Short mmCIF file of C-alpha atoms and ligand atoms in Angstrom, two decimals:
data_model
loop_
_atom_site.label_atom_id
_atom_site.label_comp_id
_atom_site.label_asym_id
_atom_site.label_seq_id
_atom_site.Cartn_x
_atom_site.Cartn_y
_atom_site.Cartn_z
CA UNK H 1 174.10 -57.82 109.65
CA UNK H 2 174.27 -61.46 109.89
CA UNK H 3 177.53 -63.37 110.43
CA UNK H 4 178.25 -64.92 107.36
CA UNK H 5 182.57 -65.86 108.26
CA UNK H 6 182.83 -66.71 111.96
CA UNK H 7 186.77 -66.96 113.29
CA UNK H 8 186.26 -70.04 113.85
CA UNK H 9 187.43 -72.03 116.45
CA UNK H 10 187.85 -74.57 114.55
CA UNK H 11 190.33 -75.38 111.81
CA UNK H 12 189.49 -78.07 109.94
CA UNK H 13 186.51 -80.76 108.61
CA UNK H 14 187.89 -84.38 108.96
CA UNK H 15 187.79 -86.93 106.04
CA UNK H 16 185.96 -89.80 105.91
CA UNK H 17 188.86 -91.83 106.39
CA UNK H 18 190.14 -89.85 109.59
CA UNK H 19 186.81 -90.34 110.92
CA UNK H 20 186.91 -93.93 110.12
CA UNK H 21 190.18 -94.33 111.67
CA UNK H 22 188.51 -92.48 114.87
CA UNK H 23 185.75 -95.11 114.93
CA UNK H 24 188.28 -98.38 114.41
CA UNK H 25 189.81 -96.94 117.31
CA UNK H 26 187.19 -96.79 119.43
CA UNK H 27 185.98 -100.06 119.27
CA UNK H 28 189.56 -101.76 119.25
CA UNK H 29 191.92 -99.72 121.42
CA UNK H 30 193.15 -101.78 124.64
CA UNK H 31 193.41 -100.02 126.78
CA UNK H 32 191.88 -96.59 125.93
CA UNK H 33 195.56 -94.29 126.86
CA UNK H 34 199.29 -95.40 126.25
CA UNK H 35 199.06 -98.01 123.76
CA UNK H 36 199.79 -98.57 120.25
CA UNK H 37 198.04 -95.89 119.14
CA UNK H 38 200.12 -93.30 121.05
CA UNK H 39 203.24 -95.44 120.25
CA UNK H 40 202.23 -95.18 116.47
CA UNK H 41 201.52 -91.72 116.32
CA UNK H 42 204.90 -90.86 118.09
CA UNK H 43 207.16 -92.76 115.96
CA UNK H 44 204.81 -91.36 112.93
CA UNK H 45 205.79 -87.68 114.16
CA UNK H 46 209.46 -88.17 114.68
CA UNK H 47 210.13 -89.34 111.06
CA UNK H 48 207.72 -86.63 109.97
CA UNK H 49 210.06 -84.68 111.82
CA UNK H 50 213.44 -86.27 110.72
CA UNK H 51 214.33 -86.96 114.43
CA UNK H 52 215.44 -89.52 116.22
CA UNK H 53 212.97 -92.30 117.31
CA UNK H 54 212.24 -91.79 120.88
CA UNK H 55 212.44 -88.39 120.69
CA UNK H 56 208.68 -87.34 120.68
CA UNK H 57 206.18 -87.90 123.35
CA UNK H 58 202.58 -87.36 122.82
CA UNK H 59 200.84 -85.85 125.69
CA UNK H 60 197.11 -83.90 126.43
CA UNK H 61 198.02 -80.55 124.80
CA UNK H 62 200.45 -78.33 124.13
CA UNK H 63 200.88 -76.10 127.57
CA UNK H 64 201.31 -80.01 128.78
CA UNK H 65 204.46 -80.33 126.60
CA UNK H 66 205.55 -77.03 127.92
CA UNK H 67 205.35 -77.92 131.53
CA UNK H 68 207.50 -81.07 130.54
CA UNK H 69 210.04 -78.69 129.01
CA UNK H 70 210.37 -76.31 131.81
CA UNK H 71 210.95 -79.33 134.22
CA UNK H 72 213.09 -80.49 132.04
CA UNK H 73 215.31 -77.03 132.01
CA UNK H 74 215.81 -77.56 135.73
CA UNK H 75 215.59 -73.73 136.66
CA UNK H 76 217.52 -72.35 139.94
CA UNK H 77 216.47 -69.26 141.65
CA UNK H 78 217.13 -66.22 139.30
CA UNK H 79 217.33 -68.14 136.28
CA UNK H 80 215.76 -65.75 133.39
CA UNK H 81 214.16 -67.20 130.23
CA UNK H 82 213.66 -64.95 126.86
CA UNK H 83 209.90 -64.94 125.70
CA UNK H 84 209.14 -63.43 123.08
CA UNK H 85 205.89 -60.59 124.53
CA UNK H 86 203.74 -61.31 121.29
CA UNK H 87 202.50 -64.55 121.81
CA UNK H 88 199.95 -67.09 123.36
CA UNK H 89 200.14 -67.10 127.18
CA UNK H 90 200.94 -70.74 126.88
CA UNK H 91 204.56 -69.74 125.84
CA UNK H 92 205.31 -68.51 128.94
CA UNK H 93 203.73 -69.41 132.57
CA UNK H 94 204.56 -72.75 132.17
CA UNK H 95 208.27 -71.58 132.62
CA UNK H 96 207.51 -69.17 135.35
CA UNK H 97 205.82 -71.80 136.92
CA UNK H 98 208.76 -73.99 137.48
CA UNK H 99 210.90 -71.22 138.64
CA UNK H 100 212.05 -68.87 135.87
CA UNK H 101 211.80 -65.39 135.57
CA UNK H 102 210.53 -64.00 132.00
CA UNK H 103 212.46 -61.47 129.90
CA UNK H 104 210.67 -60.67 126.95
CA UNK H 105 211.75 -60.09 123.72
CA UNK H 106 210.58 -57.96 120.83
CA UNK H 107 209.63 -59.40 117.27
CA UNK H 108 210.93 -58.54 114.29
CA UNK H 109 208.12 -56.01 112.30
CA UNK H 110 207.91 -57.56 109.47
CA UNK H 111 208.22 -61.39 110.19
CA UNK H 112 206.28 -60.75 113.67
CA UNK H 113 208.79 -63.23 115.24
CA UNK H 114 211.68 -62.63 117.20
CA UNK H 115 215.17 -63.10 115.63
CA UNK H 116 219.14 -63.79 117.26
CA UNK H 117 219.74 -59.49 117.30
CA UNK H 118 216.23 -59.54 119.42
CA UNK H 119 217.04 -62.20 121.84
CA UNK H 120 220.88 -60.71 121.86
CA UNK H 121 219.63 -57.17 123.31
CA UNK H 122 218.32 -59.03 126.46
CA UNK H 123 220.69 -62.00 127.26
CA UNK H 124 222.31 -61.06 130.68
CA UNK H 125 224.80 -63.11 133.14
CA UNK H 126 221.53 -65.06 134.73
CA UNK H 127 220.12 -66.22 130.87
CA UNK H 128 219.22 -70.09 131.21
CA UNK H 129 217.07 -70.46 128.25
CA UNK H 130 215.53 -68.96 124.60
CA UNK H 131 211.81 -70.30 123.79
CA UNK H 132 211.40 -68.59 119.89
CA UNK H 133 207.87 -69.09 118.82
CA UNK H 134 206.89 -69.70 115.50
CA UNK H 135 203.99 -67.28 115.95
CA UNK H 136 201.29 -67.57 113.02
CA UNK H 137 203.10 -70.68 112.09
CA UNK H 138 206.32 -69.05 110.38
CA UNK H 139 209.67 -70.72 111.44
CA UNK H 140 211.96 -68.08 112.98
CA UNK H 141 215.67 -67.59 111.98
CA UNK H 142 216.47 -71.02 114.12
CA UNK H 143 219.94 -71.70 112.55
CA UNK H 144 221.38 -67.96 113.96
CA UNK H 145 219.10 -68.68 116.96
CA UNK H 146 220.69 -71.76 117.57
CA UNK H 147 224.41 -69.84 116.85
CA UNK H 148 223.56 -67.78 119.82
CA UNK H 149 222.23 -70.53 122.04
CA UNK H 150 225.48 -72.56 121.38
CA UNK H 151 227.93 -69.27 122.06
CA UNK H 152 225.50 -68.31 125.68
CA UNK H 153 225.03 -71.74 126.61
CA UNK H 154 221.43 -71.38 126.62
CA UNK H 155 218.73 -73.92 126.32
CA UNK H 156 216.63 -73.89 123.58
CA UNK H 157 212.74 -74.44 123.64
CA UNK H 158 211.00 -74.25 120.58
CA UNK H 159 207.62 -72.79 120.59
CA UNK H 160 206.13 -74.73 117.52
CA UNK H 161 202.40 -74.35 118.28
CA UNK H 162 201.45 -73.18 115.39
CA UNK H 163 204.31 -74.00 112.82
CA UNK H 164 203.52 -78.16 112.15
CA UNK H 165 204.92 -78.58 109.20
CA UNK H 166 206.78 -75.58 108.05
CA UNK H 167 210.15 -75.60 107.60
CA UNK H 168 213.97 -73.86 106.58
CA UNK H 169 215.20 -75.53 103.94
CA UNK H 170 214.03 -78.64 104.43
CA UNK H 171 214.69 -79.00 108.36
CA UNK H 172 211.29 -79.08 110.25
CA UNK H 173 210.16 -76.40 112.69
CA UNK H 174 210.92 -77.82 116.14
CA UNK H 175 214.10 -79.90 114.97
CA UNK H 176 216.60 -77.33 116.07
CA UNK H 177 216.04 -76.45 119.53
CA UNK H 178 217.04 -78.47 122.39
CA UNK H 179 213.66 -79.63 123.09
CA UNK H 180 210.14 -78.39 121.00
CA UNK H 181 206.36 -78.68 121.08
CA UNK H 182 203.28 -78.61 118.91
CA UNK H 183 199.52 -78.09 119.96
CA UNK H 184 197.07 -79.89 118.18
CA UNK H 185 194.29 -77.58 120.20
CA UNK H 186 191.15 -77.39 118.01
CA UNK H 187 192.48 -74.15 116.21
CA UNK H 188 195.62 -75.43 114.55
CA UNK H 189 196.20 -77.20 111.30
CA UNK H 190 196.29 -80.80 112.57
CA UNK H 191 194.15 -80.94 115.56
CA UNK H 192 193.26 -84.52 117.52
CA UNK H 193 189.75 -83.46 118.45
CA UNK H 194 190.26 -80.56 120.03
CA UNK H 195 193.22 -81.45 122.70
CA UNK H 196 196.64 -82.69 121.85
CA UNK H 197 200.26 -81.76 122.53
CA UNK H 198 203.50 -83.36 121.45
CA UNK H 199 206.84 -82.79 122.91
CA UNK H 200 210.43 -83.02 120.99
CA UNK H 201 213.57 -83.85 123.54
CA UNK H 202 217.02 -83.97 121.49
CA UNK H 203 219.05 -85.05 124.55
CA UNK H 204 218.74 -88.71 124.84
CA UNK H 205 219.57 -89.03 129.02
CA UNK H 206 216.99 -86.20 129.29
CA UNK H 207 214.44 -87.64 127.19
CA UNK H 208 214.51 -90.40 129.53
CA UNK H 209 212.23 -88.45 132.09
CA UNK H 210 209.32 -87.75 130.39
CA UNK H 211 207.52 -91.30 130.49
CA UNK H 212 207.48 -91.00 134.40
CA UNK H 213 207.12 -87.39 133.95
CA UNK H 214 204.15 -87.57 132.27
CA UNK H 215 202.26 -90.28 134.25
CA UNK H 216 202.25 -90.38 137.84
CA UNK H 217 206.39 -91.59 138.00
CA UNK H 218 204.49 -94.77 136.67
CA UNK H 219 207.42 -97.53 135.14
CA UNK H 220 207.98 -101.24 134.90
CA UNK H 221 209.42 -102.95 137.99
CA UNK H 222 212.73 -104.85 136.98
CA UNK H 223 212.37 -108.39 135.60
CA UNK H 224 213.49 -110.44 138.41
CA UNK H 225 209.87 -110.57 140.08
CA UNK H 226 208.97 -113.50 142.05
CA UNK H 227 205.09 -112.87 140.61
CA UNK H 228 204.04 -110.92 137.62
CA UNK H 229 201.49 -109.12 140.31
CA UNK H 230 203.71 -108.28 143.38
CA UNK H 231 204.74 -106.48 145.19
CA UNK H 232 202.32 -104.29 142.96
CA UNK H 233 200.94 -104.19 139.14
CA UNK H 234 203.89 -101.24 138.18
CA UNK H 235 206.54 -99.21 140.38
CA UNK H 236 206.22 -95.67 141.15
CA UNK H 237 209.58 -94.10 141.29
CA UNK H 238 211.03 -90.29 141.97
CA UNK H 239 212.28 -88.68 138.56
CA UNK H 240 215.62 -87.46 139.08
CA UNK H 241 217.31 -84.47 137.05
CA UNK H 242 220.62 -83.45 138.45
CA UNK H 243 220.21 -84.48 141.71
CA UNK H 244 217.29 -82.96 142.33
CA UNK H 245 213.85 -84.61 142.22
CA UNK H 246 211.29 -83.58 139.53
CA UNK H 247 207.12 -83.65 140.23
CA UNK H 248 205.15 -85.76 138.00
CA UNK H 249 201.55 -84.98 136.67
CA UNK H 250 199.26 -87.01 134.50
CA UNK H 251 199.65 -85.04 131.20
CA UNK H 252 198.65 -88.45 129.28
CA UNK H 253 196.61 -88.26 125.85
CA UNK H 254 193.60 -91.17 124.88
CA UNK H 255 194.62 -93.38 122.16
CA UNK H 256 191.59 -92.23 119.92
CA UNK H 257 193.47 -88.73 119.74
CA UNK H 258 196.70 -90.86 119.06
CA UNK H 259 195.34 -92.70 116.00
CA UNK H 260 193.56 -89.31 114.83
CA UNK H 261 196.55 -87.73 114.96
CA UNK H 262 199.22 -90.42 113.46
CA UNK H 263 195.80 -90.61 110.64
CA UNK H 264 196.38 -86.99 109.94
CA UNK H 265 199.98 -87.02 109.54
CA UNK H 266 199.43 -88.12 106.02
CA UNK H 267 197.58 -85.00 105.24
CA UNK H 268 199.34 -82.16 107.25
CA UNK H 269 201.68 -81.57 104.14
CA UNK H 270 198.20 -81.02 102.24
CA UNK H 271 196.59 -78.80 104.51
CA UNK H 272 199.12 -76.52 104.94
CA UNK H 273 200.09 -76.67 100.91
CA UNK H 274 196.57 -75.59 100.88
CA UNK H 275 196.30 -72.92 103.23
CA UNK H 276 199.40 -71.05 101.86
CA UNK H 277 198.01 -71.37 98.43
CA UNK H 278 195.54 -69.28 99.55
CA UNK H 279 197.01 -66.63 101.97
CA UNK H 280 199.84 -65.77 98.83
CA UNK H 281 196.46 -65.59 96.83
CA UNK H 282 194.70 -63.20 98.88
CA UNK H 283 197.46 -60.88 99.48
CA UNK H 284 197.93 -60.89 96.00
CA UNK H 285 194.39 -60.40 95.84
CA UNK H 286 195.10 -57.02 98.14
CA UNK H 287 198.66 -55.96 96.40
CA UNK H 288 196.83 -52.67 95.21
CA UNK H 289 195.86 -51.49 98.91
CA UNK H 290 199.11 -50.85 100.79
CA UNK H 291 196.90 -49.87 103.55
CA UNK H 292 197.16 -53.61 104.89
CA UNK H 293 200.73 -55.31 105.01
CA UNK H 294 201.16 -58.99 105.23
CA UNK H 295 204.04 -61.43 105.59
CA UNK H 296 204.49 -63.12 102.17
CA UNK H 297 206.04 -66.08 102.36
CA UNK H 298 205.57 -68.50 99.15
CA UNK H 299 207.84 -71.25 100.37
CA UNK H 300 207.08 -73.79 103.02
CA UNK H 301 208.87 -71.49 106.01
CA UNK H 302 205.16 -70.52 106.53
CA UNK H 303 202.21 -72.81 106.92
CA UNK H 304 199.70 -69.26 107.49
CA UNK H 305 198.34 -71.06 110.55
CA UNK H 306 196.85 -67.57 110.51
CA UNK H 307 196.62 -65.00 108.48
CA UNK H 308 197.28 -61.70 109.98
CA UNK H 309 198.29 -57.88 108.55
CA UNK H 310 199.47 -54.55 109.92
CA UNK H 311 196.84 -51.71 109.44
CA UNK H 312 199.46 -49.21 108.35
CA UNK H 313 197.05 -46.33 108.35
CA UNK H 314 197.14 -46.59 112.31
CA UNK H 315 195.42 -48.16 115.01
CA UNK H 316 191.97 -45.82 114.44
CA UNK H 317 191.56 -46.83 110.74
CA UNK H 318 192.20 -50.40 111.93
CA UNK H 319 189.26 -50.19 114.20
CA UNK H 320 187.11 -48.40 111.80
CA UNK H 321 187.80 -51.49 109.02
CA UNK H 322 187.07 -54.14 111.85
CA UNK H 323 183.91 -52.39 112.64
CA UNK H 324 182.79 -52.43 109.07
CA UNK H 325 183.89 -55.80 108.13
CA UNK H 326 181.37 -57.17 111.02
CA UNK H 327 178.92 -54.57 110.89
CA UNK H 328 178.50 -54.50 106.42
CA UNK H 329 179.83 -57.68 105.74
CA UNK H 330 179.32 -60.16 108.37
CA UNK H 331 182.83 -60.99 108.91
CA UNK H 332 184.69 -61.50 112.07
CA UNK H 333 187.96 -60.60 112.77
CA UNK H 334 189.89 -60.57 115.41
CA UNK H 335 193.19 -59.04 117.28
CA UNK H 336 195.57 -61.41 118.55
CA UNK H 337 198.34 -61.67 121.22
CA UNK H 338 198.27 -59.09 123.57
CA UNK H 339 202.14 -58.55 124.88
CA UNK H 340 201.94 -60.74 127.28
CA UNK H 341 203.67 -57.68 129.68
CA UNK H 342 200.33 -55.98 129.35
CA UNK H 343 198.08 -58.59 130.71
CA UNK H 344 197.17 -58.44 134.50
CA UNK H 345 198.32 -61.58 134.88
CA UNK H 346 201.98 -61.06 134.51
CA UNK H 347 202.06 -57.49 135.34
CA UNK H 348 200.40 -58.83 138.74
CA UNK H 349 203.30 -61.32 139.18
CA UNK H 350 205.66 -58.14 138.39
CA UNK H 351 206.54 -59.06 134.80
CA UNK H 352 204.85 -55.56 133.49
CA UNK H 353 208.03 -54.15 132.01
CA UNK H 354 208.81 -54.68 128.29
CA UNK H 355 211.23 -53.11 125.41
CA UNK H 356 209.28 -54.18 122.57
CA UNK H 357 208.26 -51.51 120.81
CA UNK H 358 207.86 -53.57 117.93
CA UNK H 359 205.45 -55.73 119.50
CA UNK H 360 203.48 -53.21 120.93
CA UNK H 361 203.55 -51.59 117.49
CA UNK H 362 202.09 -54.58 115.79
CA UNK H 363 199.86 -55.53 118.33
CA UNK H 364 197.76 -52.01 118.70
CA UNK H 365 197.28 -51.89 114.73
CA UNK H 366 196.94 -55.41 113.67
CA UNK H 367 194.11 -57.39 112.04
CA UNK H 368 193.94 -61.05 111.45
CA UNK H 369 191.17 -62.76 109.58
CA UNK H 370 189.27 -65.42 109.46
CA UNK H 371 191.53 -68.05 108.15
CA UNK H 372 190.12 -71.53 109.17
CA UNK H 373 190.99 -74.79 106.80
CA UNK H 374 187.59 -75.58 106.52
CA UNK H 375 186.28 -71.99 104.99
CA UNK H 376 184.64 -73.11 101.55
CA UNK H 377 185.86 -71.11 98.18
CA UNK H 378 182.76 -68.89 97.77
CA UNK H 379 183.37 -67.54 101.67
CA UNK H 380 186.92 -67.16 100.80
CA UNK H 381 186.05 -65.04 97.81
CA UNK H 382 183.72 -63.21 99.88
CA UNK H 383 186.35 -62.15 101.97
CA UNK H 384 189.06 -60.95 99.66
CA UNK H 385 185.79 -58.81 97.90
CA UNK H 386 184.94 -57.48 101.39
CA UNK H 387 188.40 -56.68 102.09
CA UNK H 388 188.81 -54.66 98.78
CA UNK H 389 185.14 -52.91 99.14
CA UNK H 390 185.44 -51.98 103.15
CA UNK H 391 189.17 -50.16 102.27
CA UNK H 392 187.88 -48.56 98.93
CA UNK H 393 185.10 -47.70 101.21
CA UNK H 394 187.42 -46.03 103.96
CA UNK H 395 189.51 -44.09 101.59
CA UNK H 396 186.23 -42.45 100.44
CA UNK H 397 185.41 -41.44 104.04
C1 LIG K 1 198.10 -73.13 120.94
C2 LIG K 1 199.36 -72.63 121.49
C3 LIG K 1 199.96 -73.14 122.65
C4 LIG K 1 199.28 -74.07 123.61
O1 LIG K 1 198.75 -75.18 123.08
P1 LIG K 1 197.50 -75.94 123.75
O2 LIG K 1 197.50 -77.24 123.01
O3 LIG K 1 196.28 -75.12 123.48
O4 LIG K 1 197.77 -76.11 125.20
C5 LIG K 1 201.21 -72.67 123.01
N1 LIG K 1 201.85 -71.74 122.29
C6 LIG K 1 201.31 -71.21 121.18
C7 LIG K 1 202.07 -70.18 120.41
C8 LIG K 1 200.03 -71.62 120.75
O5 LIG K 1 199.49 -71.06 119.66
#
């Protein structure tokens, strides 16, 4: 049959005023990267954010911001990091990368995060850091998180990919940690074209990195220059963290991204107001099949980034319903986050070995659907009625 709901890539449809704001920028924006656009759109996010000004720092994506974070934890040989295994792959070479050794941790089964009693079972002498990720955009238990952090002396790195926006009682996902980051890759609720990363440092000396950090160790000379253009336009300088000297990259973001995504800021409340309206309606929609079990969350601790459910008839009736759904009804959907132990990649950097039952639990029977912004109302009643005719449909079978 014909595709009639792609999982779409992408999330949302702009306005006519975001679009707008993308043209104004393009014809006025001097110069084209680090200017008042990305100046705007930082201080925009940190009181969004209820942080301190000077906090945030807008760079090209997300794995960008996590690069900047795992510099940032300064890692010595040995040094493990807890990852939780179900997530993005983002969440955790970045670390590896600059010299950590993963540990993963499972998820809770219900929440399909990973909570302080997780992270507890696999803290030993050598744990540096905790990155919790806020995996379908649901905030995990950050204030007990951040108990345990304090009492191990652990860093804290707040996967907030996919939470912009949701919150525990008020205090934003990617507030608590010791540093956070967002993605604002094409998929996600606010996305700046595609590309677009922001990253949260509480520590003010720390925070003090990132500009060179993130552009070539690129900063002003002092004022006392004999000539506005010698010895040379800017100095290039070696970013220090405890002694020890740091690499620096170009992770920099275009100013028509910026203004996009300080535009969008205004909305992100909306959108995600508006996509939770509609996950608590279609599990609703679905309270009479017990078959599928989703995480219902009517309160702004979820922004259903995704939407995703547990087959609970097993990983062969899960299959069967995916099959049909694409096959009868034209709808795609997909399985997501493969424990990251059981790709090649980190099994083939020795990283194989997991206790997560829970996570492998979820993975092998879980569905999630097509859950895009943009999805109009008639394809988002089509859906709930396919999901209710494809499971009457397999209990007759
Ligand atoms: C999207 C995502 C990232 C990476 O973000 P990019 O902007 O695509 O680099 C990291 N972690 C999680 C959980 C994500 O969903």
């Amino acid at each position: 049959m014909k595709q009639k709901i792609n999982f779409s890539g992408r999330a949302i449809k702009y306005t006519e005023d975001e679009i707008a704001t993308v043209v104004e920028a393009m014809r006025t924006a001097e110069p084209l990267t680090q200017g008042r656009y990305m100046a705007e759109f930082e201080r925009k996010f940190s009181q969004y954010q209820n942080v301190e000004e000077g906090s945030c720092f807008a760079v090209m994506n997300g794995c960008a911001a996590l690069e900047l974070a795992a510099q940032l934890c300064d890692f010595k040989p040995g040094d493990e990091i807890i990852i939780p295994s179900h997530t993005f792959t983002a969440s955790a070479y970045p670390f590896i990368k600059h010299g950590a050794t993963p540990v993963w941790a499972d998820i809770d089964p219900l929440t399909r995060v990973v909570t302080a009693e997780t992270i507890e079972k696999v803290i030993t002498p050598r744990t540096r850091a905790v990155v919790p990720v806020h995996l379908y955009g649901y905030v995990a238990d950050m204030p007990e998180i951040m108990e345990l952090c304090a009492k191990n002396r652990l860093i804290c790195i707040e996967d907030a990919a996919q939470a912009i926006g949701a919150d525990i009682n008020g205090k934003k996902a990617g507030s608590f940690g010791d540093m956070a980051i967002f993605s604002f890759h094409s998929h996600k609720n606010l996305t700046t074209l595609g590309e677009g990363g922001m990253l949260y440092v509480a520590e003010p000396e720390t925070r003090k990195l990132v500009p060179m950090l993130r552009h070539n160790g690129h900063c002003p000379y002092g004022d006392d220059r004999p000539n506005y253009w010698t010895p040379a336009m800017g100095n290039v300088d070696l970013p220090m963290l405890n002694g020890r000297p740091l690499m620096p990259s170009n992770y920099s973001i275009g100013e028509v991204e910026c203004a996009l995504g300080a535009k969008m800021l205004d909305r992100i409340d909306e959108i995600n107001a508006q996509k939770r309206g509609r996950a608590i309606r279609l599990i609703d929609a679905l309270a009479d099949f017990p078959e599928l079990e989703f995480h219902r969350v009517p309160d702004s601790r979820h922004n259903y980034h995704l939407l995703a459910a547990r087959m609970k008839g097993g990983q062969k009736l899960r299959d069967r319903f995916m099959a049909r759904m694409h096959d009868e009804k034209g709808i795609k959907c997909v399985v997501q986050y493969l424990p990251l132990n059981r790709y090649d990649f980190y099994r083939k950097l020795g990283y194989g070995k997991a206790d997560c039952p829970q996570a492998d639990a979820f993975f092998d029977t879980m569905v999630s659907f097509p859950f895009q912004h943009w999805l109009g109302d008639d394809e988002f009643e089509y859906l709930i009625a396919s999901i209710r005719q494809t499971l009457e449909e397999l209990r007759q079978a």
